[in-house]
Every structure is written in structure tokens, then in C-alpha cells.
Coordinates of C-alpha atoms in Angstrom, one line a residue:
L7 CA 0.0 -0.1 0.1
S8 CA 2.9 2.4 0.9
F9 CA 4.4 1.6 -2.6
L10 CA 1.1 2.2 -4.4
W11 CA 0.5 5.5 -2.6
Q12 CA 4.0 6.8 -3.5
L13 CA 3.5 5.7 -7.1
E14 CA 0.2 7.6 -7.2
N15 CA 1.8 10.7 -5.8
F16 CA 4.4 10.6 -8.5
F17 CA 2.2 9.5 -11.4
W18 CA -0.8 11.9 -11.4
P19 CA 1.1 15.3 -11.3
Q20 CA 3.2 14.1 -14.4
V21 CA -0.2 13.3 -16.2
L22 CA -1.8 16.7 -15.3
Y23 CA 1.5 18.5 -16.3
T24 CA 1.7 16.6 -19.7
T25 CA -2.0 17.3 -20.4
S26 CA -1.6 21.1 -19.6
L27 CA 1.5 21.4 -21.8
T28 CA -0.1 19.5 -24.8
M29 CA -3.5 21.9 -24.7
T30 CA -1.1 24.9 -24.5
L31 CA 0.9 23.7 -27.6
L32 CA -2.3 22.9 -29.4
S33 CA -3.8 26.4 -28.7
S34 CA -0.6 28.0 -29.7
R35 CA -0.5 26.2 -33.0
A36 CA -4.1 26.9 -33.8
L37 CA -3.8 30.5 -33.0
S38 CA -0.5 30.9 -34.9
R39 CA -2.4 29.7 -38.1
L40 CA -5.1 32.1 -37.4
K41 CA -2.7 35.1 -37.0
C42 CA -0.6 34.0 -40.0
S43 CA -3.7 34.0 -42.2
A44 CA -5.3 37.2 -40.8
T45 CA -2.2 39.5 -40.1
A46 CA 0.9 38.2 -41.6
T47 CA -0.3 37.7 -45.1
N48 CA -3.0 40.6 -45.2
R49 CA -5.3 38.6 -47.5
K50 CA -9.0 38.4 -47.4
V51 CA -9.9 34.7 -47.8
I52 CA -12.1 32.0 -46.6
R53 CA -9.9 29.4 -44.9
S54 CA -10.7 25.8 -44.9
L55 CA -10.6 24.8 -41.3
S56 CA -10.1 21.5 -39.9
S57 CA -12.9 19.0 -40.4
T58 CA -13.7 19.1 -36.6
F59 CA -14.7 22.8 -36.7
Q60 CA -18.1 23.5 -37.7
P61 CA -19.0 27.3 -37.9
K62 CA -22.4 28.4 -37.0
E63 CA -25.0 29.0 -39.7
N64 CA -25.8 32.7 -40.1
D65 CA -29.2 34.1 -40.7
N66 CA -29.7 35.1 -44.4
S67 CA -32.7 37.2 -43.8
E68 CA -30.8 40.3 -45.0
Q69 CA -30.8 38.9 -48.6
S70 CA -34.4 40.3 -48.9
D71 CA -32.9 43.8 -48.9
F72 CA -30.3 43.1 -51.6
T73 CA -29.8 45.6 -54.2
H74 CA -27.2 45.9 -57.1
P75 CA -26.3 48.6 -59.4
Q76 CA -27.5 46.7 -62.5
D77 CA -31.2 46.1 -62.7
F78 CA -30.9 42.6 -64.2
V79 CA -29.2 41.2 -61.1
K80 CA -31.7 39.7 -58.9
I81 CA -30.0 36.7 -57.1
Q82 CA -27.4 37.1 -54.4
F83 CA -24.6 34.5 -54.7
E84 CA -23.1 32.5 -51.8
P85 CA -19.4 32.7 -51.4
G86 CA -17.6 29.5 -52.4
E87 CA -13.8 28.9 -52.4
W88 CA -11.2 31.4 -53.5
D89 CA -8.9 31.0 -56.5
P90 CA -5.1 30.7 -55.8
D91 CA -4.7 34.5 -56.6
K92 CA -7.3 35.5 -54.0
K93 CA -9.4 37.6 -56.5
D94 CA -12.5 35.5 -57.2
P95 CA -14.4 34.2 -54.1
L96 CA -16.5 32.1 -56.5
Y97 CA -13.8 30.2 -58.2
K98 CA -15.0 26.9 -56.9
P99 CA -18.5 26.1 -55.4
P100 CA -18.8 24.8 -51.9
F101 CA -18.4 21.1 -51.5
K102 CA -21.8 19.5 -51.1
S103 CA -21.9 15.8 -51.6
R104 CA -23.2 12.5 -50.0
A105 CA -19.6 11.1 -50.2
K106 CA -17.4 12.1 -47.2
I107 CA -13.8 13.2 -47.9
M108 CA -11.0 14.5 -45.8
S109 CA -10.6 18.4 -45.4
A110 CA -8.0 20.1 -47.3
E111 CA -6.1 21.1 -44.2
D112 CA -6.1 17.6 -42.8
Y113 CA -5.1 16.1 -46.0
A114 CA -2.1 18.6 -46.4
Q115 CA -1.0 17.7 -42.8
R116 CA -1.0 13.9 -43.4
P117 CA 2.0 11.9 -42.6
R118 CA 4.3 11.8 -45.7
V119 CA 6.0 8.5 -44.7
G120 CA 4.3 5.2 -44.3
F121 CA 4.5 1.4 -45.1
D122 CA 1.5 1.5 -47.5
E123 CA 1.7 2.3 -51.2
E124 CA -1.8 3.5 -51.5
F125 CA -4.6 5.2 -49.4
D126 CA -6.8 3.0 -47.3
S127 CA -10.0 4.5 -48.8
L128 CA -11.3 7.1 -51.2
R129 CA -12.0 9.5 -48.3
D130 CA -8.3 9.4 -47.1
A131 CA -7.3 10.0 -50.6
M132 CA -9.6 13.0 -51.0
V133 CA -11.2 11.6 -54.2
T134 CA -14.7 11.8 -55.3
L135 CA -15.6 9.7 -58.3
T136 CA -18.5 11.4 -60.1
W137 CA -20.0 11.6 -63.6
L138 CA -22.1 14.2 -65.4
T139 CA -24.6 12.4 -67.6
G140 CA -26.3 13.6 -70.8
A141 CA -29.6 14.1 -68.9
D142 CA -27.9 16.5 -66.5
N143 CA -26.5 18.4 -69.5
D144 CA -29.9 18.8 -70.9
K145 CA -31.3 20.3 -67.5
I146 CA -28.4 22.8 -67.7
Y147 CA -29.2 23.8 -71.3
D148 CA -32.9 24.1 -70.6
A149 CA -32.3 26.2 -67.6
Y150 CA -30.1 28.5 -69.7
L151 CA -32.8 28.9 -72.4
Q152 CA -35.4 29.7 -69.7
L153 CA -33.4 32.2 -68.0
M154 CA -32.5 34.0 -71.4
A155 CA -36.1 33.9 -72.6
K156 CA -37.3 35.5 -69.4
S157 CA -34.5 38.2 -69.3
S158 CA -35.2 41.8 -69.8
T159 CA -33.8 44.0 -72.6
T160 CA -30.4 44.1 -71.0
T161 CA -28.8 40.7 -70.6
S162 CA -25.5 39.4 -69.4
H163 CA -24.2 35.9 -70.1
E164 CA -21.8 36.1 -67.4
Y165 CA -24.5 36.7 -64.8
V166 CA -26.7 33.9 -66.4
M167 CA -23.7 31.5 -66.2
R168 CA -23.2 32.3 -62.4
V169 CA -26.7 31.7 -61.7
I170 CA -26.7 28.2 -63.3
A171 CA -23.6 27.4 -61.7
Q172 CA -25.0 28.2 -58.2
Q173 CA -28.1 26.3 -59.0
F174 CA -26.3 23.1 -59.9
N175 CA -23.3 23.7 -57.8
L176 CA -20.9 23.6 -60.6
D177 CA -18.0 25.5 -61.9
I178 CA -18.8 28.5 -64.2
D179 CA -16.4 27.2 -66.8
R180 CA -17.9 23.9 -66.9
V181 CA -21.4 25.4 -67.3
A182 CA -20.2 27.5 -70.1
A183 CA -18.8 24.4 -71.9
I184 CA -21.8 22.4 -71.5
I185 CA -24.0 25.2 -72.9
Q186 CA -21.8 25.8 -75.8
L187 CA -21.7 22.1 -76.7
A188 CA -25.3 21.8 -76.5
H189 CA -25.8 24.9 -78.8
N190 CA -23.5 23.1 -81.3
E191 CA -25.5 20.1 -81.1
D192 CA -28.7 21.9 -81.9
Q193 CA -27.0 23.4 -85.0
Y194 CA -25.9 19.9 -86.1
R195 CA -29.5 18.7 -85.7
K196 CA -30.8 21.5 -87.8
E197 CA -28.3 20.6 -90.5
G198 CA -29.5 17.1 -90.5
R199 CA -26.3 15.4 -89.1
E200 CA -26.5 12.1 -87.3
I201 CA -26.0 12.4 -83.4
H202 CA -25.4 9.2 -81.6
Y203 CA -27.4 9.5 -78.4
E204 CA -27.3 5.7 -77.8
V205 CA -23.6 5.8 -77.5
Q206 CA -23.9 8.6 -74.8
D207 CA -26.5 6.5 -73.0
Y208 CA -24.3 3.5 -72.9
V209 CA -21.2 5.3 -71.7
D210 CA -23.4 6.9 -68.9
R211 CA -24.6 3.8 -67.7
K212 CA -21.2 1.9 -67.7
I213 CA -19.5 4.7 -65.8
K214 CA -22.2 5.0 -63.3
E215 CA -21.8 1.1 -62.8
H216 CA -18.0 1.5 -62.4
I217 CA -18.4 4.2 -59.7
K218 CA -20.9 2.2 -57.8
N219 CA -18.7 -0.8 -57.8
A220 CA -15.7 1.3 -56.7
Y221 CA -17.4 2.7 -53.6
S222 CA -18.9 -0.6 -52.6
E223 CA -15.4 -2.0 -52.4
F224 CA -14.5 0.5 -49.7
D225 CA -18.0 0.4 -48.0
E226 CA -18.4 4.1 -48.7
T227 CA -21.5 6.1 -49.8
D228 CA -21.8 6.8 -53.5
P229 CA -22.0 10.5 -54.3
I230 CA -24.7 9.9 -57.1
D231 CA -24.8 13.6 -58.3
F232 CA -21.8 15.3 -59.8
V233 CA -19.6 17.4 -57.6
E234 CA -16.6 19.6 -58.3
D235 CA -13.3 18.9 -56.6
P236 CA -12.6 21.3 -53.8
V237 CA -9.6 23.5 -53.5
G238 CA -6.8 21.5 -51.8
V239 CA -6.8 18.2 -53.6
D240 CA -3.4 18.8 -54.7
G241 CA -2.3 18.4 -51.1
G242 CA -0.9 22.0 -50.8
G243 CA -3.7 23.1 -48.4
D244 CA -4.5 26.7 -47.8
I245 CA -1.6 28.9 -48.9
D246 CA -2.2 31.4 -46.1
T247 CA -1.6 28.7 -43.4
R248 CA 2.0 28.0 -44.7
C249 CA 3.8 29.9 -42.0
A250 CA 7.0 28.9 -40.4
S251 CA 6.8 31.3 -37.5
Y252 CA 4.9 30.8 -34.1
V253 CA 3.7 32.9 -31.3
T254 CA 3.2 32.3 -27.7
V255 CA -0.4 32.1 -26.6
S256 CA -1.8 32.2 -23.1
D257 CA -4.2 29.6 -22.0
L258 CA -6.8 32.3 -21.4
E259 CA -7.2 32.9 -25.3
D260 CA -10.4 31.5 -26.6
V261 CA -9.0 29.9 -29.9
D262 CA -12.3 28.5 -31.0
R263 CA -14.3 31.7 -30.7
A264 CA -11.3 33.6 -32.5
A265 CA -11.5 31.2 -35.3
E266 CA -15.2 31.4 -35.7
E267 CA -15.1 35.2 -35.7
A268 CA -12.4 35.1 -38.4
V269 CA -14.6 32.8 -40.6
V270 CA -17.6 35.0 -40.2
R271 CA -15.5 38.1 -40.9
E272 CA -14.0 36.5 -44.1
K273 CA -17.3 35.4 -45.3
T274 CA -18.7 39.0 -44.9
E275 CA -15.9 40.4 -46.9
A276 CA -16.2 37.8 -49.6
R277 CA -19.9 38.7 -49.9
L278 CA -19.2 42.3 -50.2
K279 CA -16.6 41.6 -53.1
I280 CA -19.5 39.6 -54.9
D281 CA -22.2 42.1 -54.3
S282 CA -20.0 44.8 -55.8
H283 CA -19.0 42.9 -58.9
I284 CA -20.1 44.6 -62.0
Y285 CA -21.1 42.0 -64.7
R286 CA -20.3 42.4 -68.5
E287 CA -23.4 43.1 -70.5
D288 CA -24.1 41.6 -73.8
I289 CA -23.2 44.2 -76.4
D290 CA -22.8 43.8 -80.1
E291 CA -19.3 45.0 -80.7
T292 CA -19.6 45.5 -84.3
R293 CA -22.0 48.4 -83.7
V294 CA -19.8 50.2 -81.4
E295 CA -17.3 52.5 -82.8
V296 CA -14.0 53.7 -81.3
K297 CA -13.5 57.2 -80.3
L298 CA -11.6 59.6 -82.8
S299 CA -9.5 62.7 -82.2
K300 CA -9.7 66.0 -84.1
E301 CA -6.9 64.9 -86.5
A302 CA -8.6 61.6 -87.4
K303 CA -12.0 63.4 -88.1
K304 CA -10.1 66.0 -90.2
L305 CA -8.6 63.0 -92.1
M306 CA -12.0 61.5 -92.7
S307 CA -13.5 64.7 -94.1
A308 CA -10.6 65.3 -96.4
Q309 CA -11.1 61.8 -97.7
K310 CA -14.7 62.5 -98.3
S311 CA -14.1 65.7 -100.2
F312 CA -11.6 64.0 -102.4
K313 CA -14.1 61.2 -103.1
E314 CA -16.7 63.8 -104.3
E315 CA -14.2 65.5 -106.7
A316 CA -13.1 62.1 -108.0
E317 CA -16.8 61.4 -108.9
R318 CA -17.2 64.6 -110.7
S319 CA -13.9 64.0 -112.6
P320 CA -13.7 60.6 -114.0
E321 CA -10.0 61.1 -115.1
L322 CA -9.1 61.6 -111.5
C323 CA -10.7 58.4 -110.4
P324 CA -8.0 55.8 -109.7
M325 CA -10.1 52.8 -110.7
P326 CA -12.5 53.8 -113.5
G327 CA -15.4 51.6 -114.2
D328 CA -15.0 49.1 -117.1
N329 CA -18.5 47.4 -116.8
Q330 CA -16.8 44.4 -115.4
E331 CA -17.7 42.5 -112.2
R332 CA -14.9 43.1 -109.7
R333 CA -13.9 41.1 -106.6
G334 CA -14.5 42.5 -103.2
R335 CA -12.0 45.2 -102.0
W336 CA -9.6 44.5 -99.3
K337 CA -10.2 46.1 -95.9
Y338 CA -7.5 48.3 -94.7
V339 CA -7.1 49.2 -91.0
A340 CA -4.8 52.1 -89.8
Y341 CA -4.0 53.7 -86.4
A342 CA -3.9 57.6 -86.8
Y343 CA -1.8 59.9 -84.6
N344 CA -0.2 63.2 -84.8
S345 CA 3.5 62.6 -85.6
G346 CA 4.2 66.3 -84.5
D347 CA 3.4 65.8 -81.0
K348 CA 6.6 63.8 -79.8
D349 CA 5.3 63.4 -76.3
K350 CA 2.0 61.6 -77.4
V351 CA 3.8 59.6 -79.9
S352 CA 6.3 58.1 -77.4
N353 CA 3.6 57.4 -75.0
K354 CA 1.4 55.7 -77.7
K355 CA 4.3 53.3 -78.9
R356 CA 4.5 51.8 -75.4
F357 CA 1.3 50.4 -74.1
S358 CA 1.3 49.1 -70.4
R359 CA -0.2 45.8 -69.7
A360 CA -3.0 47.4 -67.7
A361 CA -4.0 49.8 -70.5
R362 CA -4.1 47.0 -73.2
K363 CA -6.2 44.9 -70.9
N364 CA -8.8 47.5 -69.8
Q365 CA -8.7 50.0 -72.8
I366 CA -9.6 49.9 -76.5
L367 CA -7.3 51.7 -78.6
D368 CA -8.6 54.9 -80.2
N369 CA -8.2 56.7 -83.5
V370 CA -8.3 53.4 -85.5
L371 CA -9.7 54.0 -89.0
V372 CA -11.1 51.4 -91.6
E373 CA -11.1 51.9 -95.6
H374 CA -13.2 49.5 -97.4
S375 CA -14.8 50.0 -100.8
G376 CA -13.6 53.5 -100.9
E377 CA -15.3 54.5 -97.6
L378 CA -13.2 55.7 -94.6
R379 CA -14.9 55.3 -91.3
P380 CA -14.2 54.6 -87.5
A381 CA -13.4 51.1 -86.8
S382 CA -15.6 49.1 -84.5
V383 CA -14.6 47.5 -81.4
A384 CA -14.9 44.0 -83.0
E385 CA -12.6 45.1 -85.8
V386 CA -10.0 46.5 -83.3
K387 CA -9.9 43.2 -81.4
S388 CA -9.0 41.3 -84.7
T389 CA -6.0 43.5 -85.2
S390 CA -2.4 43.5 -83.5
W391 CA -3.7 46.5 -81.3
K392 CA -6.3 44.4 -79.6
P393 CA -6.5 44.5 -75.8
L394 CA -5.5 41.6 -73.7
R395 CA -8.2 38.9 -73.8
D396 CA -10.0 38.3 -70.5
P397 CA -9.8 34.4 -69.9
K398 CA -12.9 34.4 -68.0
E399 CA -15.0 36.3 -70.6
F400 CA -13.6 34.3 -73.4
T401 CA -14.4 31.0 -71.7
I402 CA -17.9 32.1 -71.0
T403 CA -18.8 33.7 -74.5
G404 CA -16.1 32.2 -76.8
A405 CA -15.6 33.2 -80.5
N406 CA -18.8 32.9 -82.5
G407 CA -20.4 31.1 -79.8
V408 CA -23.7 31.0 -78.1
K409 CA -23.4 34.7 -77.0
D410 CA -23.1 35.9 -80.6
A411 CA -26.0 33.7 -81.8
W412 CA -28.2 35.3 -79.1
L413 CA -27.1 38.9 -80.3
R414 CA -27.9 38.0 -83.8
R415 CA -31.3 36.6 -82.7
T416 CA -32.2 39.7 -80.7
L417 CA -30.6 42.4 -82.7
Q418 CA -30.7 41.2 -86.3
G419 CA -33.7 39.0 -86.1
E420 CA -31.9 35.9 -87.1
K421 CA -34.0 32.7 -86.9
G422 CA -32.7 29.2 -86.3
G423 CA -29.4 30.2 -84.9
W424 CA -30.1 30.2 -81.3
G425 CA -32.2 27.7 -79.0
R426 CA -33.7 24.2 -79.7
Q427 CA -33.8 23.2 -83.2
K428 CA -35.6 20.4 -85.0
A429 CA -34.2 18.0 -87.5
P430 CA -35.2 18.6 -91.2
P431 CA -37.9 16.3 -92.6
E432 CA -36.5 13.1 -94.0
P433 CA -36.6 13.0 -97.8
K434 CA -39.3 10.8 -99.5
K435 CA -38.3 7.2 -100.1
A436 CA -37.9 6.0 -103.7
E437 CA -40.4 3.4 -104.9
P438 CA -39.4 -0.3 -104.2
A439 CA -37.3 -2.1 -106.8
A440 CA -39.8 -4.7 -107.4
A441 CA -42.5 -2.4 -108.6
S442 CA -40.0 -1.1 -111.1
D443 CA -39.2 -4.4 -112.4
N444 CA -42.9 -5.3 -112.9
N445 CA -43.3 -2.2 -115.0
A446 CA -40.4 -3.1 -117.1
D447 CA -41.7 -6.4 -117.5
E448 CA -45.0 -5.0 -118.7
E449 CA -43.3 -2.9 -121.3
I450 CA -41.4 -5.9 -122.5
D451 CA -44.5 -7.8 -123.0
D452 CA -46.2 -5.0 -124.9
N453 CA -43.3 -4.8 -127.2
S454 CA -43.3 -8.6 -127.7
E455 CA -46.7 -8.5 -129.3
S456 CA -45.5 -6.9 -132.5
E457 CA -43.8 -9.0 -135.1
P458 CA -40.0 -8.8 -135.3
V459 CA -38.5 -7.1 -138.4
N460 CA -35.8 -9.7 -138.8
D461 CA -35.6 -13.5 -138.0
T462 CA -32.6 -12.8 -135.9
D463 CA -34.5 -10.5 -133.6
A464 CA -37.2 -13.0 -132.9
P465 CA -36.4 -15.0 -129.6
S466 CA -35.8 -18.7 -129.9
D467 CA -37.6 -21.4 -127.8
G468 CA -34.2 -21.7 -125.8
D469 CA -34.0 -17.9 -125.1
E470 CA -37.5 -17.9 -124.0
A471 CA -37.0 -20.8 -121.6
K472 CA -33.9 -19.1 -120.2
D473 CA -35.7 -15.7 -119.7
D474 CA -38.5 -17.6 -117.7
K475 CA -35.8 -19.2 -115.6
D476 CA -34.3 -16.0 -114.9
K477 CA -37.6 -14.4 -113.9
Q478 CA -38.3 -17.3 -111.4
E479 CA -35.0 -16.7 -109.9

């Protein structure tokens, strides 16, 4: 008993001291990550915390008072996951799936050394096996057609893509690709091309079966619906938590409350950035002309006066008419500037990256078929002076894509270039070959009633028997 009493007095203080030290270290590490993300990097992000932390749900009743500078914006988007540059809070949708995976923070802090060559489960590997079927693509395309049909006079494909992406919990780039492919499929159907829907159904069925078998091997839940991969599947985790420094934290600090406040604060800042975003409206750039300076306008008036004199004096016309059909004239594009102003010339020769990205070059003239006019924005974008292309805008709209088809339909009245299209009627089938053979036989019989002119033309008994045998065959 004396020995046990001495052992107890020695053991319990050590346990209490070790427990207190462990809690202090855990608190200091958690708070160090919090301070690294909030103060050291000075970035406004939504951090993916550990899977053990569950922030409280906020009341979204204030969404009823949502207003936006653009009238066609009626929906307030929920923040998702930031892009690596921390500029777009809707870079990835929030992860919502029946399948459970490890959080990005826990996955980045997993042990790098072990005795196994592969993960024990799909959850530990942070892998989600999903597939987007043809039926899902049709739902997305139908939602796009309904939104555009119900829209007002001012439309924005960027905003519509955002709405559909939030509705189906998808990436905006994937939504734009699905809509563009469905638009191309409708145009193929209108042209009468063959579309193999049975191949798509077979592929969807087989891949779904493969996914179900893969999850059953690990006794995990099948996600069923398609879900995007969350940020952090590469194993890097949150870039704002990669900090080599540490701080000393007192046991009186409430780390859980500080972490919760940080998540709420960052979510509010992300919502403010989303609500203040200005969406690019659908504008026909072929009808928008660039700005011209006084020198450029003076040049246009001089060309106009010279053209009138040339029409009055045929000998001054550089290309007199010869009553022959001529091919189309080339279109010439020129950038006009005052060479006498050295300061402006030196500034115009060097364009900064920001200026090329956000500004259309002015004083661009186009000469076509003897007419000198200001260039349109679409024409400037096809020259070497074009501004830098916005990757997001190009992904959403593309070149000669569904947005251009919508503008041709609404502004130019084009029919059959946008929306669902029906296949052309099938051509009438030709008469059966048997009927044509019978008609030919009747003509032969009619001709056979007349007497042959020469004896050689008359069929012999052997020839008649041979013909009868051929007919029977």
C-alpha cells in the first residue's frame, strides 16, 4: 500500500502537467495559423478549417434587402472557395456531396512517410468519383434557355452562367462549356447530321456502374450527383496557413471563438466583393465605334471631299469603271496619330499591360470599298492592337459562340441560330425496286406482241426458256 501511494503521488502530477502542456501547444499552433492568415499575409480569404470545426450558420434574412447597381441582377450569390490569386471568391462552388472526404487542411498535414503504397479509402485520398450524364447536361441547357427567354432587354451571359453554376453547384467554366456544346448540337441537328445518343447513354450507364462498384469495395457512400473537386486536392492546403513562425499564446485565449469570428469576418468580406461585382453586359461590338481625335476626323473629311471630286472628274478616279464585275475590295485598318506631338507619339508606342487589358485603342480607321470610317470594337480586337483577352470572358462567351448567336437573334432577327432546333424532314423514299421491275416486264410484254422485223431479232425457244428461268430466280 505504501508503494502504491508513493507511485500515485508521483504519477498523477506528471499526467496533469503533460495534459496542460499539450493543450497549450495545441492552442498556440491553432492561434498561430489564425494570426498567420489574418495578419501576416494581409489577405481576405475563406480558410478551410479542420474537419472538426463547424462554424455556426448565419441568418440570411438580410438577403431580401439585396440591391445591385445593375437592374437585371436579382440573385445574391453565396461565397464559395477562392482562387489561388485570392481575387475570385466564386472560383469553386462549396463542396456538397453525400460522399465524405478529408478536409484540405487535414489532407495537407497527413504523414508523408508510411508503409503502404496507396490510401486505405477514397475518403483518405480526398477523391470523389462522379460523372455528369447527358440528362444532366440537358437540364443545364434548358435552364439557360429559360433564363435568357425571361430576361429583360439588357442581358449578361456572365450573370446567367453564375446563376446556373450556383443552381447546379458547378464551376462556371464547366457550365459555359456544357451550354456551348449543347448549342453546337442543336445546330448539327438543324443541318441534319447524325447524333449518336445511344452511345452517350451506354457510356453514362457503364461509368455509373463502375463508380458504384468502386465505392462498394470501400464500403463508402456513392455521391450519385456530380460534384466539383474542392480546392486543396493537390495536397498543398491553404496557402495562407503555410507559415514557419509561431507565437506564444496564453491559456486564457479562446481559440475556438477567435477562429469562428475570423470565418464569419472573411465570409462577410467575400460577400461584399461578390455584391459589388459589375457583370459584363451583352453588347454587339460590331456596332460600337472607337473614339476619334480631331486629327482623325479631319482626315475623314478630307477623304470625303476628295471622293466627291473624283466622282465629278472621271479622269481623277484611280479605278474607272469598265463594266466588269470586280472582286471584293480589301479592308485596310490604320492607327492615326499626330506625328508632330513627340510626347504623345512616345507614349502611344509603349502600351502598359493594364492599358491593353482595360482599354480599347482609339483613333483606328477602316477603309473599305472607298469608304473611310471609324473602326468598330470587334474590328480592333481582330488587329495587332487588340486589348489583352480576358480568360474568364472568353471562356464564357467564346468566339462565334452562343453569345454571338443570341445577339444575332435579338438584334438582327436571325432565326434558327439560337435555341432548340428540330431536325429537317426526311426525304421521301423511292419506290421499291420490285415495282419498277414489274413495270419494265409489262413494257417488254407489250413490245413482244409486235412482229420482229428480222428473223434474228425473234427470240428462240431456248431464249424464252432461259428468260422464264431468270424471272423465277
